[in-house]
């Protein structure tokens, strides 16, 4: 385009390019869904990607060389301007792309190198945030080009794990960029055999038909000498449809060569100026054309010549992008109108939010949220299906993992499938009920642990007034020790499980509030205070309830009241009667002459075998075992009933009748002591004001762009009308 005079048509094109450049910047800055066409360059590290971008631009600026030299995408808004003999470059501010600063080529190159070095030291060595540069130059095409990090193909060995991770990160970044359907993909391949689809393999995952892809074979000057026959060159220049699937843009590949060497004044520099670099590119194209015709033994056709060289590729991309720009103008205007309405609405909401940041309104908001939050908690306990179970529910297996399992002294868990509703994803009151049912099921089925003869003998001891044995005391000593060791862990496990279930109510209640538009967005400090108060209440209430249950367990395992353990007295009497009969037979024998035994004899024999005899006879062992069983089971039944009752009364019910007053008291106390910190008013006001300023800037830019595109649209319609009338 060098040497073109400024004409109304050319000025119209410049205006169009400028509008799209601003649109692309707006889309990047505010993450708005504008389809601003651009050329996305995709290739592997060794494909000569950045060098081709420089050749298209007509000057060198990038960090070119071996290895990974591009760690952030570089967006180049290029504009042809014959008035600039040297490139005029503006680097857009990372934090505010509406602000740009004029930079020299050396400064831009230094900035890109510094960014690459910074990212190389970070854990994630690549960033999707674009470096945006605006360029005006006499050799520039009217193009927007996005240079992406080079794809990597590491060897599949363990020692290359770091490089493999880097390859995945780069491919993920490039794939995300290719998802933008408005982008024209410039797919670079460094090959002399089209069956090797190294870059196309990645590109065709996003654009399987290559319908928005231009394929470019780079380093043509190194490929030509490799062809031995003219037929090989023919296939390379015009590959069969079976080799290059799809309907690529331009119908056939482009072929480019970029002279090696850097621009500069140093001894290592090859070119003294960008003019020399530009001339070398043109000379290389002529040499490639001559070499190809020499290999083919014939002259190249017009179509074949239009696919050889950087200049041909640049002309094709310019025309393609201009057509995309012009075709997209009518659809851009409604999008800008929609964005303008959205920004206006957002600005109104921010004004309203700023006006509501006064003490009275904030207190009212806080109290309203308090009431709504408690309503949602009550609803969750009573039962609801508003919150999706697949997101907030827990199966029994999940609940055991997250809240702890009921595990006995043997270290085994009860099979979860035997618990009703074990596979269902529950929350709230339903989950609480299932946990309590599992507790009853597990603890209710516990048998008295085995008793050894050594335990019985050790429990007998010596009385303070005689040296006889008291087997009822022995049974009590063993039973309470076994019961305490068995049931105390279950008490702590139940507390942890139910505390976990109660704390889960908080995020579910927040979800319900958000779903119904009743959530206090932007008041994170206040919401954290409510969350902390609720969690502290759940923890302290669970601890208090557990301590009450512990007092009951301590009392029932410290002193045995036989009235608590007489439910199975009939069974015990039957057992002892059978024991008495067999003991009688052992003492009396089979003497047929003795048909009766006096009461005194039976009593003496019983005392001899129990009270006065330290040898543990089977009969004594059976008596102790029977008594221990009765006492242990009595303690179990009492522990089970009292624990369930106390957790219902002193953990579940306080959520209903004590939590509201506690939260309200905490809230009012905070309002009186430090309202500013509760709502973080100063920072919130600053944040909202900053959002407002950003929205105002966006609104002005959208309005300006809307006017530009409307004017361009009118001009295009006017030109079409003139063309139609002629």
mmCIF file with all atom_site columns, N, CA, C and O in Angstrom, residues 393-406 413-426 431 434-439 442 497 500-501:
data_model
loop_
_atom_site.group_PDB
_atom_site.id
_atom_site.type_symbol
_atom_site.label_atom_id
_atom_site.label_alt_id
_atom_site.label_comp_id
_atom_site.label_asym_id
_atom_site.label_entity_id
_atom_site.label_seq_id
_atom_site.pdbx_PDB_ins_code
_atom_site.Cartn_x
_atom_site.Cartn_y
_atom_site.Cartn_z
_atom_site.occupancy
_atom_site.B_iso_or_equiv
_atom_site.pdbx_formal_charge
_atom_site.auth_seq_id
_atom_site.auth_comp_id
_atom_site.auth_asym_id
_atom_site.auth_atom_id
_atom_site.pdbx_PDB_model_num
ATOM 1   N N  . UNK A 1 393 ? -26.924 -31.837 48.396 1.00 0.00 ? 393 UNK A N  1
ATOM 2   C CA . UNK A 1 393 ? -27.192 -33.033 49.177 1.00 0.00 ? 393 UNK A CA 1
ATOM 3   C C  . UNK A 1 393 ? -25.954 -33.888 49.392 1.00 0.00 ? 393 UNK A C  1
ATOM 4   O O  . UNK A 1 393 ? -24.973 -33.789 48.658 1.00 0.00 ? 393 UNK A O  1
ATOM 5   N N  . UNK A 1 394 ? -25.995 -34.739 50.419 1.00 0.00 ? 394 UNK A N  1
ATOM 6   C CA . UNK A 1 394 ? -24.917 -35.691 50.699 1.00 0.00 ? 394 UNK A CA 1
ATOM 7   C C  . UNK A 1 394 ? -25.512 -37.078 50.866 1.00 0.00 ? 394 UNK A C  1
ATOM 8   O O  . UNK A 1 394 ? -26.505 -37.248 51.578 1.00 0.00 ? 394 UNK A O  1
ATOM 9   N N  . UNK A 1 395 ? -24.900 -38.054 50.220 1.00 0.00 ? 395 UNK A N  1
ATOM 10  C CA . UNK A 1 395 ? -25.241 -39.434 50.520 1.00 0.00 ? 395 UNK A CA 1
ATOM 11  C C  . UNK A 1 395 ? -24.634 -39.772 51.886 1.00 0.00 ? 395 UNK A C  1
ATOM 12  O O  . UNK A 1 395 ? -23.817 -39.013 52.420 1.00 0.00 ? 395 UNK A O  1
ATOM 13  N N  . UNK A 1 396 ? -25.030 -40.918 52.441 1.00 0.00 ? 396 UNK A N  1
ATOM 14  C CA . UNK A 1 396 ? -24.479 -41.300 53.744 1.00 0.00 ? 396 UNK A CA 1
ATOM 15  C C  . UNK A 1 396 ? -22.971 -41.488 53.657 1.00 0.00 ? 396 UNK A C  1
ATOM 16  O O  . UNK A 1 396 ? -22.231 -41.129 54.581 1.00 0.00 ? 396 UNK A O  1
ATOM 17  N N  . UNK A 1 397 ? -22.509 -41.999 52.517 1.00 0.00 ? 397 UNK A N  1
ATOM 18  C CA . UNK A 1 397 ? -21.069 -42.183 52.347 1.00 0.00 ? 397 UNK A CA 1
ATOM 19  C C  . UNK A 1 397 ? -20.355 -40.831 52.342 1.00 0.00 ? 397 UNK A C  1
ATOM 20  O O  . UNK A 1 397 ? -19.302 -40.664 52.972 1.00 0.00 ? 397 UNK A O  1
ATOM 21  N N  . UNK A 1 398 ? -20.915 -39.832 51.617 1.00 0.00 ? 398 UNK A N  1
ATOM 22  C CA . UNK A 1 398 ? -20.350 -38.476 51.614 1.00 0.00 ? 398 UNK A CA 1
ATOM 23  C C  . UNK A 1 398 ? -20.352 -37.898 53.021 1.00 0.00 ? 398 UNK A C  1
ATOM 24  O O  . UNK A 1 398 ? -19.385 -37.271 53.460 1.00 0.00 ? 398 UNK A O  1
ATOM 25  N N  . UNK A 1 399 ? -21.459 -38.108 53.718 1.00 0.00 ? 399 UNK A N  1
ATOM 26  C CA . UNK A 1 399 ? -21.619 -37.567 55.071 1.00 0.00 ? 399 UNK A CA 1
ATOM 27  C C  . UNK A 1 399 ? -20.583 -38.152 56.025 1.00 0.00 ? 399 UNK A C  1
ATOM 28  O O  . UNK A 1 399 ? -20.011 -37.434 56.853 1.00 0.00 ? 399 UNK A O  1
ATOM 29  N N  . UNK A 1 400 ? -20.314 -39.440 55.891 1.00 0.00 ? 400 UNK A N  1
ATOM 30  C CA . UNK A 1 400 ? -19.305 -40.077 56.743 1.00 0.00 ? 400 UNK A CA 1
ATOM 31  C C  . UNK A 1 400 ? -17.917 -39.513 56.465 1.00 0.00 ? 400 UNK A C  1
ATOM 32  O O  . UNK A 1 400 ? -17.131 -39.279 57.379 1.00 0.00 ? 400 UNK A O  1
ATOM 33  N N  . UNK A 1 401 ? -17.614 -39.281 55.177 1.00 0.00 ? 401 UNK A N  1
ATOM 34  C CA . UNK A 1 401 ? -16.301 -38.735 54.814 1.00 0.00 ? 401 UNK A CA 1
ATOM 35  C C  . UNK A 1 401 ? -16.136 -37.323 55.353 1.00 0.00 ? 401 UNK A C  1
ATOM 36  O O  . UNK A 1 401 ? -15.094 -36.960 55.906 1.00 0.00 ? 401 UNK A O  1
ATOM 37  N N  . UNK A 1 402 ? -17.168 -36.492 55.194 1.00 0.00 ? 402 UNK A N  1
ATOM 38  C CA . UNK A 1 402 ? -17.070 -35.067 55.542 1.00 0.00 ? 402 UNK A CA 1
ATOM 39  C C  . UNK A 1 402 ? -17.352 -34.771 57.007 1.00 0.00 ? 402 UNK A C  1
ATOM 40  O O  . UNK A 1 402 ? -16.819 -33.802 57.553 1.00 0.00 ? 402 UNK A O  1
ATOM 41  N N  . UNK A 1 403 ? -18.219 -35.577 57.631 1.00 0.00 ? 403 UNK A N  1
ATOM 42  C CA . UNK A 1 403 ? -18.611 -35.288 59.007 1.00 0.00 ? 403 UNK A CA 1
ATOM 43  C C  . UNK A 1 403 ? -18.160 -36.316 60.024 1.00 0.00 ? 403 UNK A C  1
ATOM 44  O O  . UNK A 1 403 ? -18.376 -36.150 61.222 1.00 0.00 ? 403 UNK A O  1
ATOM 45  N N  . UNK A 1 404 ? -17.525 -37.389 59.562 1.00 0.00 ? 404 UNK A N  1
ATOM 46  C CA . UNK A 1 404 ? -17.069 -38.423 60.490 1.00 0.00 ? 404 UNK A CA 1
ATOM 47  C C  . UNK A 1 404 ? -18.036 -39.591 60.542 1.00 0.00 ? 404 UNK A C  1
ATOM 48  O O  . UNK A 1 404 ? -19.253 -39.424 60.405 1.00 0.00 ? 404 UNK A O  1
ATOM 49  N N  . UNK A 1 405 ? -17.499 -40.783 60.741 1.00 0.00 ? 405 UNK A N  1
ATOM 50  C CA . UNK A 1 405 ? -18.310 -42.000 60.773 1.00 0.00 ? 405 UNK A CA 1
ATOM 51  C C  . UNK A 1 405 ? -18.444 -42.506 62.203 1.00 0.00 ? 405 UNK A C  1
ATOM 52  O O  . UNK A 1 405 ? -17.664 -42.153 63.087 1.00 0.00 ? 405 UNK A O  1
ATOM 53  N N  . UNK A 1 406 ? -19.474 -43.335 62.436 1.00 0.00 ? 406 UNK A N  1
ATOM 54  C CA . UNK A 1 406 ? -19.638 -44.009 63.720 1.00 0.00 ? 406 UNK A CA 1
ATOM 55  C C  . UNK A 1 406 ? -18.774 -45.272 63.693 1.00 0.00 ? 406 UNK A C  1
ATOM 56  O O  . UNK A 1 406 ? -19.084 -46.227 62.978 1.00 0.00 ? 406 UNK A O  1
ATOM 57  N N  . UNK A 1 413 ? -16.797 -49.973 60.450 1.00 0.00 ? 413 UNK A N  1
ATOM 58  C CA . UNK A 1 413 ? -17.995 -49.179 60.214 1.00 0.00 ? 413 UNK A CA 1
ATOM 59  C C  . UNK A 1 413 ? -19.146 -50.109 59.862 1.00 0.00 ? 413 UNK A C  1
ATOM 60  O O  . UNK A 1 413 ? -18.958 -51.144 59.229 1.00 0.00 ? 413 UNK A O  1
ATOM 61  N N  . UNK A 1 414 ? -20.351 -49.689 60.247 1.00 0.00 ? 414 UNK A N  1
ATOM 62  C CA . UNK A 1 414 ? -21.534 -50.454 59.878 1.00 0.00 ? 414 UNK A CA 1
ATOM 63  C C  . UNK A 1 414 ? -21.779 -50.255 58.386 1.00 0.00 ? 414 UNK A C  1
ATOM 64  O O  . UNK A 1 414 ? -21.669 -49.135 57.885 1.00 0.00 ? 414 UNK A O  1
ATOM 65  N N  . UNK A 1 415 ? -22.072 -51.304 57.619 1.00 0.00 ? 415 UNK A N  1
ATOM 66  C CA . UNK A 1 415 ? -22.310 -51.151 56.172 1.00 0.00 ? 415 UNK A CA 1
ATOM 67  C C  . UNK A 1 415 ? -23.375 -50.097 55.894 1.00 0.00 ? 415 UNK A C  1
ATOM 68  O O  . UNK A 1 415 ? -24.508 -50.211 56.374 1.00 0.00 ? 415 UNK A O  1
ATOM 69  N N  . UNK A 1 416 ? -23.005 -49.062 55.131 1.00 0.00 ? 416 UNK A N  1
ATOM 70  C CA . UNK A 1 416 ? -23.921 -47.931 54.952 1.00 0.00 ? 416 UNK A CA 1
ATOM 71  C C  . UNK A 1 416 ? -25.177 -48.318 54.173 1.00 0.00 ? 416 UNK A C  1
ATOM 72  O O  . UNK A 1 416 ? -26.222 -47.670 54.318 1.00 0.00 ? 416 UNK A O  1
ATOM 73  N N  . UNK A 1 417 ? -25.085 -49.363 53.365 1.00 0.00 ? 417 UNK A N  1
ATOM 74  C CA . UNK A 1 417 ? -26.240 -49.756 52.564 1.00 0.00 ? 417 UNK A CA 1
ATOM 75  C C  . UNK A 1 417 ? -27.400 -50.276 53.413 1.00 0.00 ? 417 UNK A C  1
ATOM 76  O O  . UNK A 1 417 ? -28.542 -50.332 52.949 1.00 0.00 ? 417 UNK A O  1
ATOM 77  N N  . UNK A 1 418 ? -27.100 -50.678 54.665 1.00 0.00 ? 418 UNK A N  1
ATOM 78  C CA . UNK A 1 418 ? -28.161 -51.206 55.540 1.00 0.00 ? 418 UNK A CA 1
ATOM 79  C C  . UNK A 1 418 ? -28.944 -50.102 56.229 1.00 0.00 ? 418 UNK A C  1
ATOM 80  O O  . UNK A 1 418 ? -29.963 -50.369 56.863 1.00 0.00 ? 418 UNK A O  1
ATOM 81  N N  . UNK A 1 419 ? -28.468 -48.853 56.112 1.00 0.00 ? 419 UNK A N  1
ATOM 82  C CA . UNK A 1 419 ? -29.165 -47.719 56.725 1.00 0.00 ? 419 UNK A CA 1
ATOM 83  C C  . UNK A 1 419 ? -30.195 -47.195 55.736 1.00 0.00 ? 419 UNK A C  1
ATOM 84  O O  . UNK A 1 419 ? -29.886 -46.977 54.562 1.00 0.00 ? 419 UNK A O  1
ATOM 85  N N  . UNK A 1 420 ? -31.445 -46.959 56.166 1.00 0.00 ? 420 UNK A N  1
ATOM 86  C CA . UNK A 1 420 ? -32.470 -46.434 55.255 1.00 0.00 ? 420 UNK A CA 1
ATOM 87  C C  . UNK A 1 420 ? -32.049 -45.107 54.624 1.00 0.00 ? 420 UNK A C  1
ATOM 88  O O  . UNK A 1 420 ? -31.458 -44.254 55.285 1.00 0.00 ? 420 UNK A O  1
ATOM 89  N N  . UNK A 1 421 ? -32.321 -44.933 53.332 1.00 0.00 ? 421 UNK A N  1
ATOM 90  C CA . UNK A 1 421 ? -32.034 -43.703 52.564 1.00 0.00 ? 421 UNK A CA 1
ATOM 91  C C  . UNK A 1 421 ? -30.538 -43.403 52.471 1.00 0.00 ? 421 UNK A C  1
ATOM 92  O O  . UNK A 1 421 ? -30.149 -42.245 52.262 1.00 0.00 ? 421 UNK A O  1
ATOM 93  N N  . UNK A 1 422 ? -29.698 -44.434 52.613 1.00 0.00 ? 422 UNK A N  1
ATOM 94  C CA . UNK A 1 422 ? -28.249 -44.207 52.614 1.00 0.00 ? 422 UNK A CA 1
ATOM 95  C C  . UNK A 1 422 ? -27.758 -43.628 51.293 1.00 0.00 ? 422 UNK A C  1
ATOM 96  O O  . UNK A 1 422 ? -26.844 -42.800 51.263 1.00 0.00 ? 422 UNK A O  1
ATOM 97  N N  . UNK A 1 423 ? -28.356 -44.044 50.186 1.00 0.00 ? 423 UNK A N  1
ATOM 98  C CA . UNK A 1 423 ? -27.890 -43.582 48.881 1.00 0.00 ? 423 UNK A CA 1
ATOM 99  C C  . UNK A 1 423 ? -28.490 -42.264 48.439 1.00 0.00 ? 423 UNK A C  1
ATOM 100 O O  . UNK A 1 423 ? -28.098 -41.721 47.404 1.00 0.00 ? 423 UNK A O  1
ATOM 101 N N  . UNK A 1 424 ? -29.422 -41.720 49.207 1.00 0.00 ? 424 UNK A N  1
ATOM 102 C CA . UNK A 1 424 ? -30.074 -40.467 48.819 1.00 0.00 ? 424 UNK A CA 1
ATOM 103 C C  . UNK A 1 424 ? -29.234 -39.268 49.240 1.00 0.00 ? 424 UNK A C  1
ATOM 104 O O  . UNK A 1 424 ? -28.607 -39.270 50.294 1.00 0.00 ? 424 UNK A O  1
ATOM 105 N N  . UNK A 1 425 ? -29.258 -38.216 48.405 1.00 0.00 ? 425 UNK A N  1
ATOM 106 C CA . UNK A 1 425 ? -28.504 -36.985 48.700 1.00 0.00 ? 425 UNK A CA 1
ATOM 107 C C  . UNK A 1 425 ? -29.400 -36.055 49.506 1.00 0.00 ? 425 UNK A C  1
ATOM 108 O O  . UNK A 1 425 ? -30.286 -35.411 48.949 1.00 0.00 ? 425 UNK A O  1
ATOM 109 N N  . UNK A 1 426 ? -29.158 -36.020 50.802 1.00 0.00 ? 426 UNK A N  1
ATOM 110 C CA . UNK A 1 426 ? -30.035 -35.288 51.720 1.00 0.00 ? 426 UNK A CA 1
ATOM 111 C C  . UNK A 1 426 ? -29.340 -34.060 52.287 1.00 0.00 ? 426 UNK A C  1
ATOM 112 O O  . UNK A 1 426 ? -28.116 -33.948 52.278 1.00 0.00 ? 426 UNK A O  1
ATOM 113 N N  . UNK A 1 431 ? -31.447 -34.875 56.578 1.00 0.00 ? 431 UNK A N  1
ATOM 114 C CA . UNK A 1 431 ? -30.107 -35.415 56.829 1.00 0.00 ? 431 UNK A CA 1
ATOM 115 C C  . UNK A 1 431 ? -29.880 -35.606 58.326 1.00 0.00 ? 431 UNK A C  1
ATOM 116 O O  . UNK A 1 431 ? -29.267 -36.595 58.749 1.00 0.00 ? 431 UNK A O  1
ATOM 117 N N  . UNK A 1 434 ? -31.650 -38.783 59.376 1.00 0.00 ? 434 UNK A N  1
ATOM 118 C CA . UNK A 1 434 ? -30.950 -39.998 58.949 1.00 0.00 ? 434 UNK A CA 1
ATOM 119 C C  . UNK A 1 434 ? -29.735 -40.274 59.833 1.00 0.00 ? 434 UNK A C  1
ATOM 120 O O  . UNK A 1 434 ? -29.457 -41.422 60.190 1.00 0.00 ? 434 UNK A O  1
ATOM 121 N N  . UNK A 1 435 ? -28.997 -39.215 60.202 1.00 0.00 ? 435 UNK A N  1
ATOM 122 C CA . UNK A 1 435 ? -27.824 -39.388 61.056 1.00 0.00 ? 435 UNK A CA 1
ATOM 123 C C  . UNK A 1 435 ? -28.226 -39.931 62.424 1.00 0.00 ? 435 UNK A C  1
ATOM 124 O O  . UNK A 1 435 ? -27.564 -40.823 62.971 1.00 0.00 ? 435 UNK A O  1
ATOM 125 N N  . UNK A 1 436 ? -29.317 -39.399 62.981 1.00 0.00 ? 436 UNK A N  1
ATOM 126 C CA . UNK A 1 436 ? -29.776 -39.881 64.290 1.00 0.00 ? 436 UNK A CA 1
ATOM 127 C C  . UNK A 1 436 ? -30.269 -41.324 64.188 1.00 0.00 ? 436 UNK A C  1
ATOM 128 O O  . UNK A 1 436 ? -30.053 -42.135 65.106 1.00 0.00 ? 436 UNK A O  1
ATOM 129 N N  . UNK A 1 437 ? -30.914 -41.667 63.085 1.00 0.00 ? 437 UNK A N  1
ATOM 130 C CA . UNK A 1 437 ? -31.377 -43.045 62.886 1.00 0.00 ? 437 UNK A CA 1
ATOM 131 C C  . UNK A 1 437 ? -30.182 -43.999 62.798 1.00 0.00 ? 437 UNK A C  1
ATOM 132 O O  . UNK A 1 437 ? -30.219 -45.108 63.340 1.00 0.00 ? 437 UNK A O  1
ATOM 133 N N  . UNK A 1 438 ? -29.114 -43.564 62.109 1.00 0.00 ? 438 UNK A N  1
ATOM 134 C CA . UNK A 1 438 ? -27.922 -44.407 62.023 1.00 0.00 ? 438 UNK A CA 1
ATOM 135 C C  . UNK A 1 438 ? -27.297 -44.583 63.405 1.00 0.00 ? 438 UNK A C  1
ATOM 136 O O  . UNK A 1 438 ? -26.840 -45.681 63.757 1.00 0.00 ? 438 UNK A O  1
ATOM 137 N N  . UNK A 1 439 ? -27.291 -43.521 64.209 1.00 0.00 ? 439 UNK A N  1
ATOM 138 C CA . UNK A 1 439 ? -26.756 -43.606 65.573 1.00 0.00 ? 439 UNK A CA 1
ATOM 139 C C  . UNK A 1 439 ? -27.533 -44.642 66.378 1.00 0.00 ? 439 UNK A C  1
ATOM 140 O O  . UNK A 1 439 ? -26.941 -45.493 67.057 1.00 0.00 ? 439 UNK A O  1
ATOM 141 N N  . UNK A 1 442 ? -26.726 -48.194 65.001 1.00 0.00 ? 442 UNK A N  1
ATOM 142 C CA . UNK A 1 442 ? -25.381 -48.693 65.302 1.00 0.00 ? 442 UNK A CA 1
ATOM 143 C C  . UNK A 1 442 ? -25.222 -48.967 66.791 1.00 0.00 ? 442 UNK A C  1
ATOM 144 O O  . UNK A 1 442 ? -24.800 -50.055 67.205 1.00 0.00 ? 442 UNK A O  1
ATOM 145 N N  . UNK A 1 497 ? -20.822 -35.256 63.797 1.00 0.00 ? 497 UNK A N  1
ATOM 146 C CA . UNK A 1 497 ? -21.696 -35.496 62.635 1.00 0.00 ? 497 UNK A CA 1
ATOM 147 C C  . UNK A 1 497 ? -22.833 -34.476 62.583 1.00 0.00 ? 497 UNK A C  1
ATOM 148 O O  . UNK A 1 497 ? -23.095 -33.876 61.531 1.00 0.00 ? 497 UNK A O  1
ATOM 149 N N  . UNK A 1 500 ? -21.621 -30.981 61.762 1.00 0.00 ? 500 UNK A N  1
ATOM 150 C CA . UNK A 1 500 ? -21.364 -30.876 60.316 1.00 0.00 ? 500 UNK A CA 1
ATOM 151 C C  . UNK A 1 500 ? -22.661 -30.623 59.551 1.00 0.00 ? 500 UNK A C  1
ATOM 152 O O  . UNK A 1 500 ? -22.720 -29.768 58.654 1.00 0.00 ? 500 UNK A O  1
ATOM 153 N N  . UNK A 1 501 ? -23.722 -31.335 59.919 1.00 0.00 ? 501 UNK A N  1
ATOM 154 C CA . UNK A 1 501 ? -25.001 -31.185 59.223 1.00 0.00 ? 501 UNK A CA 1
ATOM 155 C C  . UNK A 1 501 ? -25.588 -29.794 59.448 1.00 0.00 ? 501 UNK A C  1
ATOM 156 O O  . UNK A 1 501 ? -26.112 -29.169 58.513 1.00 0.00 ? 501 UNK A O  1
#
